[in-house]
C-alpha positions as a printed Julia matrix, in Angstrom:
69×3 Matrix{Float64}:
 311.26  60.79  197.28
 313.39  63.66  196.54
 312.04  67.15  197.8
 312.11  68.62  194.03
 309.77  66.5   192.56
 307.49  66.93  194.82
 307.75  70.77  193.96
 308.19  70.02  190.68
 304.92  67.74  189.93
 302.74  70.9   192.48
 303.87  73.24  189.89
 302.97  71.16  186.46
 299.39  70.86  188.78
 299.04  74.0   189.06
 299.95  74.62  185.24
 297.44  72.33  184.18
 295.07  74.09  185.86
 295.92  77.87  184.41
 295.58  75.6   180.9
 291.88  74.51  181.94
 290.94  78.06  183.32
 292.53  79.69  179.58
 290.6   77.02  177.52
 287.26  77.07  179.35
 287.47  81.4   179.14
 287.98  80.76  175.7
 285.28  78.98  174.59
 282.73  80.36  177.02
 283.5   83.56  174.62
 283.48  82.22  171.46
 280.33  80.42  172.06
 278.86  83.78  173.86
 279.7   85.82  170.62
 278.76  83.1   168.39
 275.41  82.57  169.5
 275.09  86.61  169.61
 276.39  87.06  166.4
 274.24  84.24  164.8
 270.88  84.55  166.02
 270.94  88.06  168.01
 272.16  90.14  165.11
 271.11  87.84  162.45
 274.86  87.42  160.9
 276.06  84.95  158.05
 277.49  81.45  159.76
 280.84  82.79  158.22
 280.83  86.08  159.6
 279.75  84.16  162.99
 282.61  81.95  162.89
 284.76  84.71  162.13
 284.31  86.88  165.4
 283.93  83.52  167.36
 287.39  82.55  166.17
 288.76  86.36  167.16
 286.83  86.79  170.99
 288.11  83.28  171.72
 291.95  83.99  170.94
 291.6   87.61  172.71
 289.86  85.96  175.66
 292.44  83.09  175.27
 294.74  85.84  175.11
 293.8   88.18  178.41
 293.02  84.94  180.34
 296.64  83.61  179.94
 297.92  87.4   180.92
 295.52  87.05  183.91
 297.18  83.81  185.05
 300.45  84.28  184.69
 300.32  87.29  186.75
């Protein structure tokens, strides 16, 4: 085997993994706010949705930022 694929599949690994860590941050959040929104405050399932939709692309958002650093 050719030393560059072995550095090559390490670093698609290690992608995959940044890809988990952004998706799981992601919906931890939107479920967090969802729930909150929903049955702490009491919200409409639209206006629920909504902010789920929104806190899971910003955490989405800051947890790709945080990985790629």
């Amino acid at each position: 085997m050719r030393p560059g694929l072995a550095w090559q599949r390490a670093g698609r690994e290690v992608a995959m993994k940044h890809w988990r860590y952004i998706a799981l941050h992601a919906a931890v959040a939107a479920v967090f706010i969802f729930l909150l929104q929903r049955y702490g405050l009491n919200a409409s399932l639209e206006s629920s949705l909504l902010w789920a939709l929104t806190f899971g692309g910003c955490a989405a958002g800051l947890a790709y930022a945080q990985a790629n650093r």
